[in-house]
Amino acid sequence: MEEEREEGGLTFGEILRVIFSQKWLVLIITALITVAGTLGVYFGMNNSRREYSASFVLNLPGSNAASVNYVYPDGTTFYYSDMVSIETLRSVKASDEAFTGIDVDAMANNGKITITRTRTQTSSNIDNYEISYKISAKANCFKDKITARKFIVALANTPGLYLTEMEIDYDSYIVAAEGANNYENEINYLKEQLDYIVKLYNQLIEEYKPDFVITEGKTLQNNMQDVKAYIETKTLDNLNTQAKENGYLKSADLIPQYSIQLIQADKDLKDAEFALENMKAGTSDASQNAEAIRQQANRVSELRRKVETLKKYVESSVADVPQHYKDELEAAKKTVTDFTAKFKLAATTVYGTSSMVSFATSNIISTEGEMSLLISLALSFIAGLIIAMIAGFITGRIVLKKRAAKAAAVGPQIVTEEYSETQAQAAVTDAEEKKKK
């Protein structure tokens, strides 16, 4: 009978009874695996899979959603992948002591940080798009979530930071003025610098409106009007006139050059005067053309002034330039330089204010790729219970087989002893019955 049940297998109830017979073993194994599994999954496996990420919208002045790349006002091209380049990672790390423990080289070389760009249509108009970015980094690159959030935010703000720190050559005409070897050229360069600043202000006003506030209530329009008002004072024009009329010499090295120019100008003047006389006398083909005579007369006048000016330059010396003139020119140069500095501040403020990073969530950073503590606990408990039940069943079967084997070995002796005792009892009963008879 026992052999037939063995061959047919155990019923589910019998299996449960075997497992239940080892209930303490099952409970201990389940508890151990649940604890170890939960800790292993949540703090071990999760640590390698966990990622910190931040999604954000990046608005840069003059940016175009249709273009993948962006060109800064200084002409430098910005690629969105630059935000996670090794150069940017190193720069951000160096910007804050809190990032000292971050191995940015390993982060970049092992692909532990990535950035993606998404273009989303914002309306029925197919040309209306919103560009968003997502930076993701492995959690094990950071000592904690706070450091990760701060680091990723710094990366997202690098384009805006560049806009406020970029060096644009706004003062090229001032540099040229400083290198000029005569007062006329120096003053003309300063005038060109003022015209250039007005042009730049107009460009900003066209894109960002005239009432864009820069500092202390001053707007773009206010700043530009200040420059225009100074131009209208004719300060630079007056200084230029004084230099020409008085023959102010900035460098003695120019005297040989002026001498050569004087010889040529004197020759040109004589030729022009001769031509004018012929035109007035009617011996020229242009004698009947009053406009031609007028133009020729103007040319003669200009050449006379040029000859007079060159004579003054040749006959003067650097020491003849009065100090008050030098002081006035220096003050004018400082004014132009200050206007240029104010524009640089205005441009930096406009670009810095117009660049904006908007994060998708209020807490900025989110955690991805990990199991929650509850799920880790549940999976570990289920796995532990299954393993414990298997171990309990195997152990229970072994114990039962040992008991069965022991019972099989002890059973015949008990039967034999019981049988001998029964025979002895039967013999005693038979003897008593014979005596009675």
Short mmCIF file of C-alpha atoms in Angstrom, two decimals:
data_model
loop_
_atom_site.label_atom_id
_atom_site.label_comp_id
_atom_site.label_asym_id
_atom_site.label_seq_id
_atom_site.Cartn_x
_atom_site.Cartn_y
_atom_site.Cartn_z
CA MET A 1 0.00 0.00 0.00
CA GLU A 2 2.83 2.39 0.93
CA GLU A 3 4.68 1.56 -2.26
CA GLU A 4 1.66 2.37 -4.42
CA ARG A 5 1.32 5.89 -2.89
CA GLU A 6 5.02 6.54 -3.37
CA GLU A 7 4.80 5.71 -7.04
CA GLY A 8 1.66 7.81 -7.50
CA GLY A 9 3.31 10.90 -5.82
CA LEU A 10 2.25 13.10 -2.93
CA THR A 11 -0.97 15.02 -2.71
CA PHE A 12 -0.93 18.80 -2.23
CA GLY A 13 -2.14 18.36 1.31
CA GLU A 14 0.67 15.94 2.09
CA ILE A 15 3.20 18.40 0.66
CA LEU A 16 1.86 21.16 2.89
CA ARG A 17 1.99 18.87 5.91
CA VAL A 18 5.62 18.08 5.13
CA ILE A 19 6.45 21.78 4.81
CA PHE A 20 4.46 22.68 7.93
CA SER A 21 6.42 20.11 9.87
CA GLN A 22 9.43 22.42 9.29
CA LYS A 23 7.58 25.67 9.97
CA TRP A 24 10.33 27.22 12.08
CA LEU A 25 12.92 26.54 9.43
CA VAL A 26 10.63 28.04 6.79
CA LEU A 27 10.02 31.16 8.89
CA ILE A 28 13.71 31.69 9.63
CA ILE A 29 14.79 31.27 5.98
CA THR A 30 11.97 33.53 4.76
CA ALA A 31 12.90 36.25 7.24
CA LEU A 32 16.61 36.08 6.43
CA ILE A 33 16.10 36.18 2.65
CA THR A 34 13.51 38.96 2.94
CA VAL A 35 15.85 41.17 4.92
CA ALA A 36 18.94 40.36 2.84
CA GLY A 37 17.05 40.65 -0.44
CA THR A 38 15.45 43.97 0.46
CA LEU A 39 18.77 45.47 1.48
CA GLY A 40 20.51 44.02 -1.55
CA VAL A 41 17.93 45.27 -4.08
CA TYR A 42 17.21 48.66 -2.55
CA PHE A 43 20.72 49.66 -1.56
CA GLY A 44 22.79 47.45 -3.84
CA MET A 45 21.19 46.91 -7.22
CA ASN A 46 19.31 50.21 -7.06
CA ASN A 47 22.53 52.10 -6.46
CA SER A 48 23.87 51.03 -9.85
CA ARG A 49 20.57 51.49 -11.68
CA ARG A 50 19.30 54.65 -9.99
CA GLU A 51 19.48 57.86 -12.04
CA TYR A 52 18.86 61.49 -11.18
CA SER A 53 17.32 63.52 -13.97
CA ALA A 54 15.97 67.00 -14.61
CA SER A 55 13.81 68.15 -17.51
CA PHE A 56 13.84 71.83 -18.41
CA VAL A 57 13.13 74.43 -21.08
CA LEU A 58 16.06 76.63 -22.07
CA ASN A 59 15.28 80.05 -23.55
CA LEU A 60 18.20 81.91 -25.10
CA PRO A 61 17.99 85.39 -26.66
CA GLY A 62 17.38 85.12 -30.39
CA SER A 63 17.12 81.33 -30.31
CA ASN A 64 15.16 79.50 -32.98
CA ALA A 65 13.26 76.27 -32.25
CA ALA A 66 13.79 75.15 -35.84
CA SER A 67 17.57 75.15 -35.40
CA VAL A 68 19.45 72.46 -33.48
CA ASN A 69 22.33 74.83 -32.75
CA TYR A 70 22.42 78.33 -31.29
CA VAL A 71 24.85 81.13 -32.08
CA TYR A 72 25.81 83.38 -29.17
CA PRO A 73 26.01 87.14 -29.78
CA ASP A 74 29.82 86.84 -29.86
CA GLY A 75 29.59 84.43 -32.80
CA THR A 76 30.34 81.24 -30.86
CA THR A 77 28.14 78.28 -31.79
CA PHE A 78 26.38 76.47 -28.95
CA TYR A 79 25.51 72.77 -29.26
CA TYR A 80 23.15 71.44 -26.60
CA SER A 81 25.47 68.48 -26.03
CA ASP A 82 28.03 71.04 -24.77
CA MET A 83 26.13 71.10 -21.47
CA VAL A 84 27.47 67.62 -20.62
CA SER A 85 30.85 67.82 -22.37
CA ILE A 86 33.96 67.02 -20.36
CA GLU A 87 35.01 70.68 -20.52
CA THR A 88 31.69 71.86 -19.09
CA LEU A 89 31.68 69.16 -16.40
CA ARG A 90 35.16 70.19 -15.29
CA SER A 91 34.23 73.87 -15.30
CA VAL A 92 31.10 73.30 -13.19
CA LYS A 93 33.01 71.08 -10.76
CA ALA A 94 35.60 73.82 -10.25
CA SER A 95 32.88 76.40 -9.61
CA ASP A 96 31.76 74.98 -6.25
CA GLU A 97 33.55 73.15 -3.43
CA ALA A 98 30.43 71.01 -2.96
CA PHE A 99 31.33 69.22 -6.22
CA THR A 100 34.87 68.27 -5.15
CA GLY A 101 34.05 64.58 -4.72
CA ILE A 102 32.47 64.17 -8.16
CA ASP A 103 34.64 62.26 -10.64
CA VAL A 104 33.54 64.11 -13.76
CA ASP A 105 36.12 62.38 -15.97
CA ALA A 106 34.72 58.95 -15.10
CA MET A 107 31.20 60.32 -15.45
CA ALA A 108 31.88 61.48 -19.01
CA ASN A 109 34.11 58.61 -20.15
CA ASN A 110 31.80 55.88 -18.82
CA GLY A 111 28.61 57.39 -20.23
CA LYS A 112 27.11 58.03 -16.81
CA ILE A 113 25.62 61.35 -17.87
CA THR A 114 23.46 62.07 -20.92
CA ILE A 115 21.33 64.84 -22.39
CA THR A 116 18.37 64.57 -24.74
CA ARG A 117 16.53 67.23 -26.72
CA THR A 118 12.78 67.10 -27.43
CA ARG A 119 10.81 69.37 -29.75
CA THR A 120 7.10 69.57 -28.91
CA GLN A 121 4.47 71.29 -31.03
CA THR A 122 2.71 73.86 -28.85
CA SER A 123 -0.24 74.73 -31.08
CA SER A 124 -2.03 73.83 -34.29
CA ASN A 125 0.50 75.99 -36.10
CA ILE A 126 3.20 73.59 -37.26
CA ASP A 127 5.81 76.29 -36.82
CA ASN A 128 5.17 76.69 -33.07
CA TYR A 129 7.47 74.45 -31.06
CA GLU A 130 8.86 74.26 -27.56
CA ILE A 131 12.31 72.82 -27.08
CA SER A 132 12.97 70.92 -23.86
CA TYR A 133 16.04 69.14 -22.56
CA LYS A 134 16.63 66.34 -20.09
CA ILE A 135 19.90 65.72 -18.26
CA SER A 136 20.27 62.30 -16.61
CA ALA A 137 23.15 61.12 -14.44
CA LYS A 138 23.85 57.93 -12.51
CA ALA A 139 23.09 58.35 -8.82
CA ASN A 140 26.31 56.65 -7.74
CA CYS A 141 28.26 59.60 -9.17
CA PHE A 142 27.08 61.78 -6.28
CA LYS A 143 27.26 61.53 -2.53
CA ASP A 144 23.61 62.50 -2.15
CA LYS A 145 20.56 63.78 -4.02
CA ILE A 146 21.09 67.38 -2.94
CA THR A 147 24.54 67.47 -4.54
CA ALA A 148 23.15 65.86 -7.70
CA ARG A 149 20.38 68.46 -7.98
CA LYS A 150 22.80 71.33 -7.49
CA PHE A 151 25.23 69.94 -10.07
CA ILE A 152 22.59 69.28 -12.74
CA VAL A 153 21.06 72.74 -12.20
CA ALA A 154 24.51 74.27 -12.69
CA LEU A 155 24.90 72.34 -15.96
CA ALA A 156 21.52 73.56 -17.21
CA ASN A 157 22.51 77.16 -16.47
CA THR A 158 25.87 77.08 -18.28
CA PRO A 159 24.53 78.67 -21.53
CA GLY A 160 23.05 81.59 -19.59
CA LEU A 161 26.26 81.94 -17.59
CA TYR A 162 28.26 82.11 -20.81
CA LEU A 163 26.01 84.93 -22.06
CA THR A 164 26.84 87.03 -19.00
CA GLU A 165 30.58 86.32 -19.19
CA MET A 166 31.30 86.32 -22.93
CA GLU A 167 33.77 88.87 -24.21
CA ILE A 168 32.53 90.79 -27.24
CA ASP A 169 34.76 93.30 -28.99
CA TYR A 170 32.58 96.35 -28.42
CA ASP A 171 35.51 98.79 -28.22
CA SER A 172 37.38 98.12 -31.47
CA TYR A 173 37.26 101.79 -32.54
CA ILE A 174 38.58 102.92 -29.15
CA VAL A 175 41.53 100.58 -29.58
CA ALA A 176 42.12 102.02 -33.05
CA ALA A 177 41.96 105.56 -31.64
CA GLU A 178 44.62 104.74 -29.08
CA GLY A 179 46.89 103.55 -31.86
CA ALA A 180 46.36 106.59 -34.10
CA ASN A 181 49.46 108.74 -34.62
CA ASN A 182 47.58 111.98 -35.36
CA TYR A 183 44.73 113.77 -33.66
CA GLU A 184 42.46 113.78 -36.71
CA ASN A 185 42.40 110.01 -37.03
CA GLU A 186 42.10 109.55 -33.27
CA ILE A 187 39.04 111.79 -33.10
CA ASN A 188 37.42 110.21 -36.17
CA TYR A 189 37.77 106.74 -34.59
CA LEU A 190 36.08 108.02 -31.43
CA LYS A 191 33.22 109.39 -33.51
CA GLU A 192 32.85 106.04 -35.26
CA GLN A 193 32.76 104.34 -31.85
CA LEU A 194 29.81 106.51 -30.80
CA ASP A 195 27.95 105.75 -34.05
CA TYR A 196 28.63 102.05 -33.49
CA ILE A 197 27.22 102.16 -29.93
CA VAL A 198 24.04 103.87 -31.18
CA LYS A 199 23.67 101.18 -33.82
CA LEU A 200 24.03 98.41 -31.22
CA TYR A 201 21.46 100.07 -28.95
CA ASN A 202 19.01 100.21 -31.84
CA GLN A 203 19.47 96.48 -32.43
CA LEU A 204 18.74 95.67 -28.78
CA ILE A 205 15.76 98.04 -28.70
CA GLU A 206 14.32 96.45 -31.83
CA GLU A 207 14.44 92.99 -30.26
CA TYR A 208 13.86 93.70 -26.56
CA LYS A 209 11.83 96.97 -26.57
CA PRO A 210 13.09 100.47 -25.61
CA ASP A 211 11.74 100.29 -22.03
CA PHE A 212 13.89 97.30 -21.08
CA VAL A 213 15.34 98.37 -17.70
CA ILE A 214 19.09 97.98 -17.31
CA THR A 215 19.99 99.43 -13.91
CA GLU A 216 18.80 102.13 -11.51
CA GLY A 217 15.69 102.68 -13.62
CA LYS A 218 17.68 103.44 -16.78
CA THR A 219 16.30 101.83 -19.91
CA LEU A 220 17.85 100.97 -23.25
CA GLN A 221 16.19 104.05 -24.72
CA ASN A 222 17.61 106.28 -21.96
CA ASN A 223 21.13 105.00 -22.51
CA MET A 224 20.95 105.51 -26.25
CA GLN A 225 19.61 109.05 -25.86
CA ASP A 226 22.55 109.89 -23.61
CA VAL A 227 24.95 108.87 -26.38
CA LYS A 228 23.02 110.83 -29.01
CA ALA A 229 22.93 113.91 -26.78
CA TYR A 230 26.71 113.82 -26.44
CA ILE A 231 27.12 113.49 -30.22
CA GLU A 232 24.96 116.58 -30.68
CA THR A 233 27.30 118.64 -28.48
CA LYS A 234 29.84 118.42 -31.32
CA THR A 235 32.62 118.06 -28.77
CA LEU A 236 34.67 115.74 -30.96
CA ASP A 237 34.04 117.83 -34.07
CA ASN A 238 35.30 120.94 -32.28
CA LEU A 239 38.43 119.14 -31.11
CA ASN A 240 39.07 118.00 -34.67
CA THR A 241 38.69 121.54 -35.98
CA GLN A 242 41.11 122.88 -33.38
CA ALA A 243 43.71 120.30 -34.33
CA LYS A 244 43.51 121.20 -38.02
CA GLU A 245 43.38 124.97 -37.60
CA ASN A 246 46.28 125.07 -35.16
CA GLY A 247 48.33 122.28 -36.69
CA TYR A 248 48.53 120.29 -33.48
CA LEU A 249 51.16 117.62 -33.99
CA LYS A 250 50.75 114.36 -32.07
CA SER A 251 54.02 112.76 -33.18
CA ALA A 252 57.22 114.31 -34.59
CA ASP A 253 57.67 111.16 -36.67
CA LEU A 254 54.91 112.44 -38.93
CA ILE A 255 56.78 115.59 -40.08
CA PRO A 256 58.57 113.87 -43.02
CA GLN A 257 55.25 112.36 -44.10
CA TYR A 258 53.51 115.72 -43.84
CA SER A 259 56.32 117.33 -45.89
CA ILE A 260 55.80 114.87 -48.73
CA GLN A 261 52.03 115.40 -48.56
CA LEU A 262 52.58 119.17 -48.63
CA ILE A 263 54.64 118.99 -51.80
CA GLN A 264 51.97 116.91 -53.51
CA ALA A 265 49.11 119.09 -52.22
CA ASP A 266 50.87 122.24 -53.41
CA LYS A 267 51.30 120.76 -56.89
CA ASP A 268 47.64 119.66 -56.96
CA LEU A 269 46.58 123.16 -55.90
CA LYS A 270 48.52 124.86 -58.69
CA ASP A 271 47.06 122.44 -61.25
CA ALA A 272 43.54 123.03 -59.93
CA GLU A 273 43.96 126.82 -59.97
CA PHE A 274 45.27 126.71 -63.55
CA ALA A 275 42.31 124.60 -64.65
CA LEU A 276 39.86 126.94 -62.93
CA GLU A 277 41.34 129.99 -64.64
CA ASN A 278 41.04 128.34 -68.06
CA MET A 279 37.41 127.41 -67.33
CA LYS A 280 36.60 131.00 -66.38
CA ALA A 281 38.47 132.39 -69.41
CA GLY A 282 36.51 130.19 -71.77
CA THR A 283 39.52 128.28 -73.05
CA SER A 284 38.28 125.04 -71.59
CA ASP A 285 35.66 122.62 -72.92
CA ALA A 286 33.84 123.00 -69.64
CA SER A 287 33.69 126.81 -69.85
CA GLN A 288 29.97 126.86 -70.46
CA ASN A 289 29.22 124.50 -67.56
CA ALA A 290 28.60 126.65 -64.47
CA GLU A 291 28.26 123.58 -62.24
CA ALA A 292 31.66 122.30 -63.33
CA ILE A 293 33.20 125.69 -62.57
CA ARG A 294 31.62 125.66 -59.12
CA GLN A 295 32.91 122.18 -58.36
CA GLN A 296 36.38 123.14 -59.53
CA ALA A 297 36.31 126.24 -57.34
CA ASN A 298 35.39 124.07 -54.34
CA ARG A 299 38.26 121.74 -55.10
CA VAL A 300 40.66 124.69 -55.19
CA SER A 301 39.37 125.88 -51.82
CA GLU A 302 39.78 122.44 -50.26
CA LEU A 303 43.32 122.12 -51.57
CA ARG A 304 44.22 125.55 -50.20
CA ARG A 305 42.98 124.55 -46.74
CA LYS A 306 44.88 121.29 -46.99
CA VAL A 307 48.09 123.09 -47.93
CA GLU A 308 47.68 125.53 -45.05
CA THR A 309 47.05 122.71 -42.58
CA LEU A 310 50.03 120.71 -43.80
CA LYS A 311 52.26 123.78 -43.54
CA LYS A 312 51.22 124.18 -39.91
CA TYR A 313 51.96 120.49 -39.19
CA VAL A 314 55.38 120.74 -40.81
CA GLU A 315 56.26 123.96 -39.01
CA SER A 316 54.90 122.92 -35.55
CA SER A 317 56.16 120.60 -32.84
CA VAL A 318 54.60 118.27 -30.33
CA ALA A 319 55.41 120.72 -27.57
CA ASP A 320 53.17 123.34 -29.17
CA VAL A 321 50.00 121.41 -28.31
CA PRO A 322 48.45 123.16 -25.28
CA GLN A 323 47.70 121.09 -22.21
CA HIS A 324 44.05 122.16 -22.12
CA TYR A 325 43.56 120.57 -25.55
CA LYS A 326 45.12 117.32 -24.42
CA ASP A 327 42.91 117.36 -21.32
CA GLU A 328 39.78 118.00 -23.36
CA LEU A 329 40.62 115.18 -25.76
CA GLU A 330 41.36 112.83 -22.88
CA ALA A 331 38.03 113.72 -21.27
CA ALA A 332 36.23 113.06 -24.55
CA LYS A 333 37.96 109.71 -24.90
CA LYS A 334 36.91 108.78 -21.34
CA THR A 335 33.32 109.74 -22.12
CA VAL A 336 33.28 107.50 -25.19
CA THR A 337 34.88 104.69 -23.17
CA ASP A 338 32.24 105.08 -20.44
CA PHE A 339 29.45 104.94 -23.01
CA THR A 340 30.96 101.73 -24.36
CA ALA A 341 31.19 100.22 -20.87
CA LYS A 342 27.56 101.13 -20.20
CA PHE A 343 26.51 99.43 -23.40
CA LYS A 344 28.45 96.31 -22.48
CA LEU A 345 26.63 96.24 -19.14
CA ALA A 346 23.32 96.77 -20.95
CA ALA A 347 24.00 93.95 -23.40
CA THR A 348 25.13 91.60 -20.63
CA THR A 349 22.01 92.42 -18.60
CA VAL A 350 19.71 91.94 -21.57
CA TYR A 351 21.25 88.62 -22.58
CA GLY A 352 21.47 87.36 -19.00
CA THR A 353 17.88 88.35 -18.20
CA SER A 354 16.51 87.02 -21.48
CA SER A 355 18.10 83.61 -20.99
CA MET A 356 15.92 81.50 -18.71
CA VAL A 357 15.88 77.91 -17.48
CA SER A 358 12.44 76.57 -16.51
CA PHE A 359 12.37 73.16 -14.86
CA ALA A 360 9.50 70.74 -15.43
CA THR A 361 8.91 70.02 -11.73
CA SER A 362 9.04 72.12 -8.59
CA ASN A 363 11.62 69.87 -6.94
CA ILE A 364 13.68 70.06 -10.17
CA ILE A 365 15.20 66.58 -9.94
CA SER A 366 13.53 63.17 -10.14
CA THR A 367 14.77 59.66 -9.44
CA GLU A 368 14.44 56.96 -12.07
CA GLY A 369 15.42 53.33 -12.67
CA GLU A 370 15.02 52.09 -9.09
CA MET A 371 12.63 49.84 -7.18
CA SER A 372 10.75 51.31 -4.25
CA LEU A 373 11.37 49.97 -0.77
CA LEU A 374 7.89 48.39 -0.69
CA ILE A 375 8.39 46.58 -4.00
CA SER A 376 11.86 45.47 -2.95
CA LEU A 377 10.40 44.10 0.29
CA ALA A 378 7.52 42.34 -1.48
CA LEU A 379 9.74 40.69 -4.10
CA SER A 380 12.28 39.63 -1.49
CA PHE A 381 9.53 38.17 0.72
CA ILE A 382 8.03 36.20 -2.16
CA ALA A 383 11.44 34.89 -3.23
CA GLY A 384 12.34 34.07 0.38
CA LEU A 385 9.05 32.27 0.97
CA ILE A 386 9.43 30.13 -2.15
CA ILE A 387 13.01 29.19 -1.30
CA ALA A 388 12.08 28.54 2.33
CA MET A 389 9.18 26.27 1.35
CA ILE A 390 11.41 24.29 -1.00
CA ALA A 391 14.04 23.97 1.72
CA GLY A 392 11.36 23.03 4.26
CA PHE A 393 9.88 20.39 1.97
CA ILE A 394 13.29 18.84 1.23
CA THR A 395 14.25 18.90 4.92
CA GLY A 396 10.87 17.49 5.95
CA ARG A 397 11.13 14.63 3.45
CA ILE A 398 14.59 13.79 4.68
CA VAL A 399 13.41 13.78 8.29
CA LEU A 400 10.38 11.61 7.47
CA LYS A 401 12.46 9.13 5.52
CA LYS A 402 14.88 8.82 8.40
CA ARG A 403 12.01 8.19 10.79
CA ALA A 404 10.50 5.64 8.48
CA ALA A 405 13.82 3.85 8.14
CA LYS A 406 14.24 3.79 11.90
CA ALA A 407 10.72 2.52 12.40
CA ALA A 408 11.30 -0.21 9.85
CA ALA A 409 14.39 -1.34 11.73
CA VAL A 410 12.75 -1.32 15.20
CA GLY A 411 9.33 -2.75 14.20
CA PRO A 412 10.17 -6.52 13.80
CA GLN A 413 11.78 -6.73 17.26
CA ILE A 414 8.68 -5.26 18.85
CA VAL A 415 6.50 -7.72 17.00
CA THR A 416 8.71 -10.69 18.00
CA GLU A 417 8.76 -9.71 21.68
CA GLU A 418 5.02 -9.17 21.67
CA TYR A 419 4.54 -12.54 19.95
CA SER A 420 6.74 -14.41 22.50
CA GLU A 421 4.94 -12.82 25.41
CA THR A 422 1.61 -13.81 23.90
CA GLN A 423 2.78 -17.42 23.53
CA ALA A 424 3.96 -17.47 27.17
CA GLN A 425 0.65 -16.09 28.33
CA ALA A 426 -1.20 -18.66 26.28
CA ALA A 427 0.92 -21.49 27.79
CA VAL A 428 0.13 -20.31 31.30
CA THR A 429 -3.57 -20.20 30.53
CA ASP A 430 -3.50 -23.74 29.11
CA ALA A 431 -1.71 -25.10 32.21
CA GLU A 432 -4.29 -23.59 34.56
CA GLU A 433 -7.16 -25.05 32.56
CA LYS A 434 -5.60 -28.57 32.73
CA LYS A 435 -5.28 -28.37 36.55
CA LYS A 436 -8.94 -27.51 36.86
CA LYS A 437 -9.82 -30.58 34.92
#
